Amino acid sequence: MYLPTLAASTSLLVGVAYGYGAPGACSGACNIHDPGLILRESDGAYFRFSTGNRISYASAPSLEGPWTAIGSVLPDGSSIDLPGNTDLWAPDVQLVDGVYYVYYSVSTFGSQSSAIGVASSETMDPDTWTDHGSTGIQSDESKVYNAIDGNLFSDGGSLLMSFGSFFGNLYQAPMDSPTSVAAESYNIAYDPAGEHAVEAAFLYQNGDFYYLFFSAGKCCGYDSSMPAAGEEYKIKACRSSSATGEFVDADGVACTEGGGTIVLESHDNVYGPGGQGVFTDPTLGPVLYYHYVDTNIGYGDGQKLFGWNVIDFSSGWPVV
């Protein structure tokens, strides 16, 4: 995610009920940022990846936990020769042809000197990850986009990478393989207003529609600089009958023209939910997962928690 500079505000969220469900239960290692979630096919264990510790990951017997920290995907950092290659952000995890791929971002806050890298493992066990370096999706100041926050999607075997943060917002590119981009990218979402605060694309298919989930607003640093009410992180979605767009919101506004229907925003003691993904749980069905801060605990980035809610698609739009 990109951390913009916003004017400090002393106004805090007023506790207004929006009808959202409370986050599902979580026990064990629940303090995380930018979660990525998958089931291991061999034993049904849950694996969760997150920003920090050169991509931290944990496992659990269920979505609720207890989550047990495993360690780091890339303890030596990335082979990508860019600033931030020993930090690594915003993991996305996908299974392709029996191999687990974790995509990660190499960058520094506010910089377009960025790349999306990938590591793979057949088991996700500790010390089994191979770093493949850059996928070929990279950016610098000559680009209209920022190459971070990657999400891989398989559309009937055709691989697509959605990515982007602020700047030109969200882009998508076809992939030759899970480790290599095939062609130039194209824009799939853009908010022309303000600081263009859109990032963290995640594509999910339900029925006849492809849903583009994304985070909008300020993600981080709430304990030092509170955004104005409503400008904090929230989760939005657009949909299309094609995985490549054109995505529109529930009012028919194009996602490339500022469209986006709110799926989850601050409510009750939940503040700034975002960094999301969607996961098909074998028991619960579609689940929206994300990080958030609990206003009863604190606003620090290190205090962010793993949250999840079951999604109801019966209206044609995701409701939690």
CSV table of C-alpha atoms in Angstrom, one decimal:
chain,number,residue,atom,x,y,z
A,1,MET,CA,0.0,0.0,0.0
A,2,TYR,CA,1.1,3.6,-0.5
A,3,LEU,CA,1.0,6.0,2.4
A,4,PRO,CA,-0.1,9.5,1.4
A,5,THR,CA,0.4,12.6,3.4
A,6,LEU,CA,-2.9,13.9,4.7
A,7,ALA,CA,-3.7,16.7,7.1
A,8,ALA,CA,-4.0,15.6,10.7
A,9,SER,CA,-7.4,15.7,12.2
A,10,THR,CA,-8.6,15.3,15.7
A,11,SER,CA,-12.0,14.2,14.7
A,12,LEU,CA,-12.6,10.5,15.4
A,13,LEU,CA,-15.2,8.2,14.0
A,14,VAL,CA,-18.6,8.6,15.6
A,15,GLY,CA,-20.0,5.2,16.5
A,16,VAL,CA,-22.7,4.8,13.9
A,17,ALA,CA,-24.2,1.4,13.2
A,18,TYR,CA,-24.2,0.6,9.4
A,19,GLY,CA,-25.6,-2.9,9.8
A,20,TYR,CA,-22.4,-4.7,9.1
A,21,GLY,CA,-21.7,-8.0,10.9
A,22,ALA,CA,-18.9,-8.0,13.5
A,23,PRO,CA,-15.6,-9.6,12.4
A,24,GLY,CA,-15.5,-13.4,12.9
A,25,ALA,CA,-13.6,-14.8,15.8
A,26,CYS,CA,-9.8,-15.0,15.8
A,27,SER,CA,-7.5,-16.6,18.3
A,28,GLY,CA,-3.7,-17.0,18.4
A,29,ALA,CA,-1.5,-14.8,16.1
A,30,CYS,CA,-4.2,-12.3,15.1
A,31,ASN,CA,-2.1,-9.0,14.8
A,32,ILE,CA,-1.4,-8.8,11.1
A,33,HIS,CA,-1.4,-6.4,8.1
A,34,ASP,CA,-2.5,-7.2,4.5
A,35,PRO,CA,-3.6,-10.8,4.9
A,36,GLY,CA,-3.6,-13.4,2.1
A,37,LEU,CA,-5.4,-16.7,2.7
A,38,ILE,CA,-5.4,-20.2,1.3
A,39,LEU,CA,-6.2,-23.8,2.2
A,40,ARG,CA,-3.5,-26.5,1.7
A,41,GLU,CA,-4.9,-29.3,-0.5
A,42,SER,CA,-3.1,-32.1,1.2
A,43,ASP,CA,-4.5,-31.7,4.7
A,44,GLY,CA,-7.1,-28.8,4.6
A,45,ALA,CA,-4.9,-26.6,6.9
A,46,TYR,CA,-5.4,-22.9,6.6
A,47,PHE,CA,-2.4,-20.7,5.7
A,48,ARG,CA,-2.4,-16.9,6.1
A,49,PHE,CA,0.3,-14.6,4.8
A,50,SER,CA,0.9,-11.0,5.8
A,51,THR,CA,3.1,-7.9,5.5
A,52,GLY,CA,6.2,-7.8,7.8
A,53,ASN,CA,9.1,-10.2,8.6
A,54,ARG,CA,9.8,-10.5,4.9
A,55,ILE,CA,6.3,-12.0,4.4
A,56,SER,CA,5.1,-13.6,7.6
A,57,TYR,CA,2.9,-16.6,7.6
A,58,ALA,CA,0.9,-18.7,10.0
A,59,SER,CA,-1.3,-21.7,9.9
A,60,ALA,CA,-4.5,-22.8,11.7
A,61,PRO,CA,-7.0,-25.7,11.7
A,62,SER,CA,-9.8,-23.3,11.0
A,63,LEU,CA,-10.5,-19.7,9.9
A,64,GLU,CA,-11.0,-18.8,13.6
A,65,GLY,CA,-7.6,-20.2,14.6
A,66,PRO,CA,-5.8,-20.7,16.7
A,67,TRP,CA,-3.3,-19.2,14.3
A,68,THR,CA,0.3,-20.3,14.9
A,69,ALA,CA,3.2,-18.3,13.5
A,70,ILE,CA,5.4,-20.3,11.2
A,71,GLY,CA,8.1,-17.7,10.2
A,72,SER,CA,9.2,-15.9,7.0
A,73,VAL,CA,8.6,-16.8,3.4
A,74,LEU,CA,11.9,-15.1,2.3
A,75,PRO,CA,14.1,-14.7,5.4
A,76,ASP,CA,16.9,-13.3,3.3
A,77,GLY,CA,14.7,-10.9,1.4
A,78,SER,CA,14.0,-10.7,-2.4
A,79,SER,CA,16.5,-11.0,-5.2
A,80,ILE,CA,14.9,-7.9,-6.8
A,81,ASP,CA,17.4,-5.1,-6.9
A,82,LEU,CA,15.3,-2.3,-5.7
A,83,PRO,CA,15.0,-0.4,-2.4
A,84,GLY,CA,12.6,-2.3,-0.1
A,85,ASN,CA,13.8,-5.7,-1.1
A,86,THR,CA,14.4,-6.6,2.5
A,87,ASP,CA,11.0,-5.3,3.6
A,88,LEU,CA,8.3,-6.8,1.3
A,89,TRP,CA,4.6,-6.0,1.4
A,90,ALA,CA,1.1,-7.1,0.6
A,91,PRO,CA,1.3,-10.8,-0.1
A,92,ASP,CA,-1.2,-12.7,-2.4
A,93,VAL,CA,-1.2,-16.5,-2.4
A,94,GLN,CA,-2.6,-18.7,-5.1
A,95,LEU,CA,-2.5,-22.4,-6.1
A,96,VAL,CA,-1.6,-23.1,-9.8
A,97,ASP,CA,-1.0,-26.6,-11.1
A,98,GLY,CA,-0.2,-28.0,-7.7
A,99,VAL,CA,2.3,-25.3,-6.7
A,100,TYR,CA,1.6,-22.5,-4.2
A,101,TYR,CA,2.7,-19.0,-5.3
A,102,VAL,CA,3.1,-16.0,-3.0
A,103,TYR,CA,3.3,-12.6,-4.7
A,104,TYR,CA,4.9,-9.8,-2.9
A,105,SER,CA,5.6,-6.1,-3.4
A,106,VAL,CA,9.1,-4.5,-3.4
A,107,SER,CA,9.0,-0.7,-2.9
A,108,THR,CA,9.1,2.0,-0.3
A,109,PHE,CA,6.2,4.2,0.8
A,110,GLY,CA,5.2,6.8,-1.8
A,111,SER,CA,7.7,5.5,-4.5
A,112,GLN,CA,7.0,4.3,-8.0
A,113,SER,CA,10.3,2.4,-8.0
A,114,SER,CA,8.4,-0.8,-7.4
A,115,ALA,CA,8.1,-4.4,-8.5
A,116,ILE,CA,5.8,-7.4,-8.0
A,117,GLY,CA,7.9,-10.5,-7.1
A,118,VAL,CA,6.9,-14.1,-6.5
A,119,ALA,CA,8.1,-17.1,-4.5
A,120,SER,CA,6.8,-20.7,-4.8
A,121,SER,CA,6.5,-23.9,-2.8
A,122,GLU,CA,4.9,-27.3,-3.3
A,123,THR,CA,4.0,-27.6,0.4
A,124,MET,CA,4.2,-24.2,2.1
A,125,ASP,CA,6.4,-25.8,4.8
A,126,PRO,CA,9.1,-23.7,6.3
A,127,ASP,CA,12.3,-23.4,4.2
A,128,THR,CA,10.7,-24.7,1.1
A,129,TRP,CA,10.2,-21.4,-0.7
A,130,THR,CA,12.0,-20.5,-3.9
A,131,ASP,CA,12.3,-16.9,-4.8
A,132,HIS,CA,11.7,-16.2,-8.6
A,133,GLY,CA,12.3,-12.5,-8.3
A,134,SER,CA,10.3,-10.1,-10.4
A,135,THR,CA,7.3,-11.2,-12.5
A,136,GLY,CA,8.2,-8.5,-15.0
A,137,ILE,CA,5.6,-6.1,-13.6
A,138,GLN,CA,7.7,-3.2,-12.5
A,139,SER,CA,7.3,0.6,-12.4
A,140,ASP,CA,9.2,3.8,-12.1
A,141,GLU,CA,8.4,7.5,-12.6
A,142,SER,CA,7.9,7.0,-16.3
A,143,LYS,CA,4.9,4.7,-15.7
A,144,VAL,CA,1.3,5.8,-15.0
A,145,TYR,CA,0.9,3.1,-12.3
A,146,ASN,CA,2.7,1.8,-9.2
A,147,ALA,CA,3.6,-1.9,-9.5
A,148,ILE,CA,2.6,-3.1,-6.0
A,149,ASP,CA,-0.4,-5.0,-4.4
A,150,GLY,CA,-0.5,-7.9,-7.0
A,151,ASN,CA,-3.3,-10.4,-7.2
A,152,LEU,CA,-3.2,-13.4,-9.5
A,153,PHE,CA,-6.5,-14.7,-11.0
A,154,SER,CA,-7.1,-17.8,-13.1
A,155,ASP,CA,-9.9,-17.4,-15.6
A,156,GLY,CA,-10.4,-20.9,-17.0
A,157,GLY,CA,-6.6,-21.4,-17.0
A,158,SER,CA,-5.8,-17.9,-18.4
A,159,LEU,CA,-3.8,-16.0,-15.8
A,160,LEU,CA,-4.3,-12.4,-15.0
A,161,MET,CA,-2.5,-10.1,-12.6
A,162,SER,CA,-4.3,-7.2,-11.1
A,163,PHE,CA,-2.3,-4.6,-9.3
A,164,GLY,CA,-1.7,-0.9,-8.5
A,165,SER,CA,-1.8,1.7,-5.8
A,166,PHE,CA,-2.6,5.5,-6.0
A,167,PHE,CA,-1.0,7.1,-9.1
A,168,GLY,CA,-3.0,5.6,-12.0
A,169,ASN,CA,-4.9,3.3,-9.5
A,170,LEU,CA,-5.6,-0.3,-10.6
A,171,TYR,CA,-4.2,-2.1,-13.7
A,172,GLN,CA,-4.3,-5.6,-15.0
A,173,ALA,CA,-1.9,-7.7,-17.2
A,174,PRO,CA,-2.1,-11.1,-18.8
A,175,MET,CA,0.5,-13.6,-17.5
A,176,ASP,CA,2.5,-16.1,-19.6
A,177,SER,CA,3.0,-18.2,-16.4
A,178,PRO,CA,2.6,-17.7,-12.7
A,179,THR,CA,6.1,-16.2,-12.7
A,180,SER,CA,6.1,-14.1,-15.9
A,181,VAL,CA,4.0,-11.3,-17.3
A,182,ALA,CA,2.9,-11.7,-21.0
A,183,ALA,CA,1.9,-8.3,-22.2
A,184,GLU,CA,1.3,-4.7,-21.4
A,185,SER,CA,-1.2,-3.8,-18.7
A,186,TYR,CA,-4.4,-1.8,-19.0
A,187,ASN,CA,-6.4,0.3,-16.6
A,188,ILE,CA,-9.4,-1.4,-14.7
A,189,ALA,CA,-10.2,1.2,-12.0
A,190,TYR,CA,-9.4,4.9,-11.4
A,191,ASP,CA,-10.8,7.5,-9.0
A,192,PRO,CA,-10.1,10.9,-10.5
A,193,ALA,CA,-10.8,12.7,-7.2
A,194,GLY,CA,-8.3,13.9,-4.6
A,195,GLU,CA,-5.2,11.8,-4.1
A,196,HIS,CA,-6.6,8.9,-6.2
A,197,ALA,CA,-6.7,6.8,-3.0
A,198,VAL,CA,-7.4,3.3,-4.5
A,199,GLU,CA,-5.2,0.2,-4.2
A,200,ALA,CA,-5.2,-3.5,-3.3
A,201,ALA,CA,-7.1,-5.1,-6.2
A,202,PHE,CA,-8.6,-8.6,-5.6
A,203,LEU,CA,-10.6,-10.4,-8.3
A,204,TYR,CA,-13.2,-13.0,-7.4
A,205,GLN,CA,-15.8,-14.9,-9.4
A,206,ASN,CA,-19.3,-15.6,-8.1
A,207,GLY,CA,-21.9,-17.0,-10.5
A,208,ASP,CA,-21.8,-15.1,-13.8
A,209,PHE,CA,-20.0,-12.1,-12.5
A,210,TYR,CA,-16.4,-11.2,-11.8
A,211,TYR,CA,-16.1,-8.9,-8.7
A,212,LEU,CA,-13.2,-6.4,-8.4
A,213,PHE,CA,-12.7,-5.7,-4.7
A,214,PHE,CA,-10.3,-2.9,-3.7
A,215,SER,CA,-9.4,-0.7,-0.8
A,216,ALA,CA,-10.0,3.1,-0.9
A,217,GLY,CA,-8.7,5.8,1.5
A,218,LYS,CA,-5.9,6.2,3.9
A,219,CYS,CA,-4.5,2.8,5.1
A,220,CYS,CA,-2.0,3.5,7.8
A,221,GLY,CA,-0.5,5.7,10.5
A,222,TYR,CA,-3.8,6.5,12.3
A,223,ASP,CA,-2.1,6.8,15.6
A,224,SER,CA,0.0,9.7,14.3
A,225,SER,CA,-2.3,11.4,11.7
A,226,MET,CA,-6.0,10.7,11.8
A,227,PRO,CA,-7.7,11.2,8.4
A,228,ALA,CA,-10.9,13.2,8.2
A,229,ALA,CA,-14.0,11.2,8.9
A,230,GLY,CA,-14.7,8.9,6.0
A,231,GLU,CA,-11.3,9.2,4.4
A,232,GLU,CA,-9.9,6.2,6.2
A,233,TYR,CA,-9.6,2.8,4.6
A,234,LYS,CA,-12.8,1.0,3.3
A,235,ILE,CA,-13.5,-1.8,1.0
A,236,LYS,CA,-15.4,-1.3,-2.3
A,237,ALA,CA,-16.3,-3.5,-5.3
A,238,CYS,CA,-17.3,-3.3,-8.9
A,239,ARG,CA,-18.3,-6.2,-11.1
A,240,SER,CA,-18.2,-7.3,-14.8
A,241,SER,CA,-19.3,-10.2,-16.9
A,242,SER,CA,-15.7,-10.5,-18.0
A,243,ALA,CA,-12.5,-10.9,-15.9
A,244,THR,CA,-10.9,-8.2,-17.9
A,245,GLY,CA,-13.6,-5.6,-17.4
A,246,GLU,CA,-15.4,-3.3,-17.9
A,247,PHE,CA,-16.2,-3.1,-14.2
A,248,VAL,CA,-19.1,-1.0,-12.9
A,249,ASP,CA,-20.6,-0.4,-9.5
A,250,ALA,CA,-24.2,-1.0,-8.3
A,251,ASP,CA,-25.3,2.4,-9.7
A,252,GLY,CA,-23.8,1.6,-13.1
A,253,VAL,CA,-20.8,3.9,-12.7
A,254,ALA,CA,-17.6,2.7,-14.3
A,255,CYS,CA,-14.8,1.7,-12.0
A,256,THR,CA,-12.5,3.6,-14.3
A,257,GLU,CA,-14.6,6.8,-13.6
A,258,GLY,CA,-14.6,6.7,-9.8
A,259,GLY,CA,-17.2,4.0,-9.4
A,260,GLY,CA,-17.2,1.6,-6.4
A,261,THR,CA,-19.9,0.2,-4.2
A,262,ILE,CA,-19.0,0.1,-0.5
A,263,VAL,CA,-18.7,-3.4,0.9
A,264,LEU,CA,-17.3,-2.7,4.3
A,265,GLU,CA,-16.4,0.5,6.1
A,266,SER,CA,-15.7,1.7,9.7
A,267,HIS,CA,-18.5,0.8,12.1
A,268,ASP,CA,-18.9,0.2,15.8
A,269,ASN,CA,-15.3,-0.5,17.1
A,270,VAL,CA,-14.0,-1.5,13.6
A,271,TYR,CA,-12.0,1.2,12.0
A,272,GLY,CA,-10.3,1.4,8.6
A,273,PRO,CA,-10.9,-2.1,7.2
A,274,GLY,CA,-9.0,-3.0,4.1
A,275,GLY,CA,-6.1,-4.9,2.5
A,276,GLN,CA,-8.7,-7.4,1.7
A,277,GLY,CA,-9.1,-10.7,-0.2
A,278,VAL,CA,-12.0,-13.1,-0.8
A,279,PHE,CA,-11.7,-16.8,0.1
A,280,THR,CA,-14.1,-19.7,-0.6
A,281,ASP,CA,-14.3,-21.5,2.8
A,282,PRO,CA,-15.4,-25.2,2.4
A,283,THR,CA,-18.0,-24.8,5.2
A,284,LEU,CA,-18.9,-21.1,5.2
A,285,GLY,CA,-18.7,-20.3,1.5
A,286,PRO,CA,-17.4,-16.9,0.3
A,287,VAL,CA,-15.6,-15.0,3.0
A,288,LEU,CA,-14.2,-11.5,2.9
A,289,TYR,CA,-11.0,-11.2,4.9
A,290,TYR,CA,-9.1,-8.0,5.8
A,291,HIS,CA,-7.2,-6.1,8.5
A,292,TYR,CA,-8.6,-3.4,10.7
A,293,VAL,CA,-8.0,-1.6,14.0
A,294,ASP,CA,-10.2,-2.1,17.0
A,295,THR,CA,-10.9,1.3,18.4
A,296,ASN,CA,-11.1,-0.2,21.9
A,297,ILE,CA,-7.5,-1.3,21.6
A,298,GLY,CA,-5.6,1.3,19.6
A,299,TYR,CA,-4.9,2.8,16.2
A,300,GLY,CA,-1.3,1.8,15.6
A,301,ASP,CA,-0.3,-0.2,12.5
A,302,GLY,CA,1.2,-2.9,14.8
A,303,GLN,CA,-2.2,-3.2,16.5
A,304,LYS,CA,-4.1,-4.1,13.3
A,305,LEU,CA,-6.1,-7.3,13.5
A,306,PHE,CA,-7.2,-10.1,11.2
A,307,GLY,CA,-10.9,-9.7,10.4
A,308,TRP,CA,-13.3,-11.8,8.3
A,309,ASN,CA,-17.0,-11.9,7.4
A,310,VAL,CA,-19.1,-14.3,5.4
A,311,ILE,CA,-20.3,-12.7,2.1
A,312,ASP,CA,-23.9,-12.9,0.9
A,313,PHE,CA,-24.1,-12.5,-2.9
A,314,SER,CA,-27.8,-13.2,-3.2
A,315,SER,CA,-28.6,-9.6,-4.3
A,316,GLY,CA,-25.9,-9.8,-7.0
A,317,TRP,CA,-23.6,-7.6,-4.8
A,318,PRO,CA,-21.4,-8.6,-1.9
A,319,VAL,CA,-23.0,-7.9,1.5
A,320,VAL,CA,-21.3,-8.7,4.8
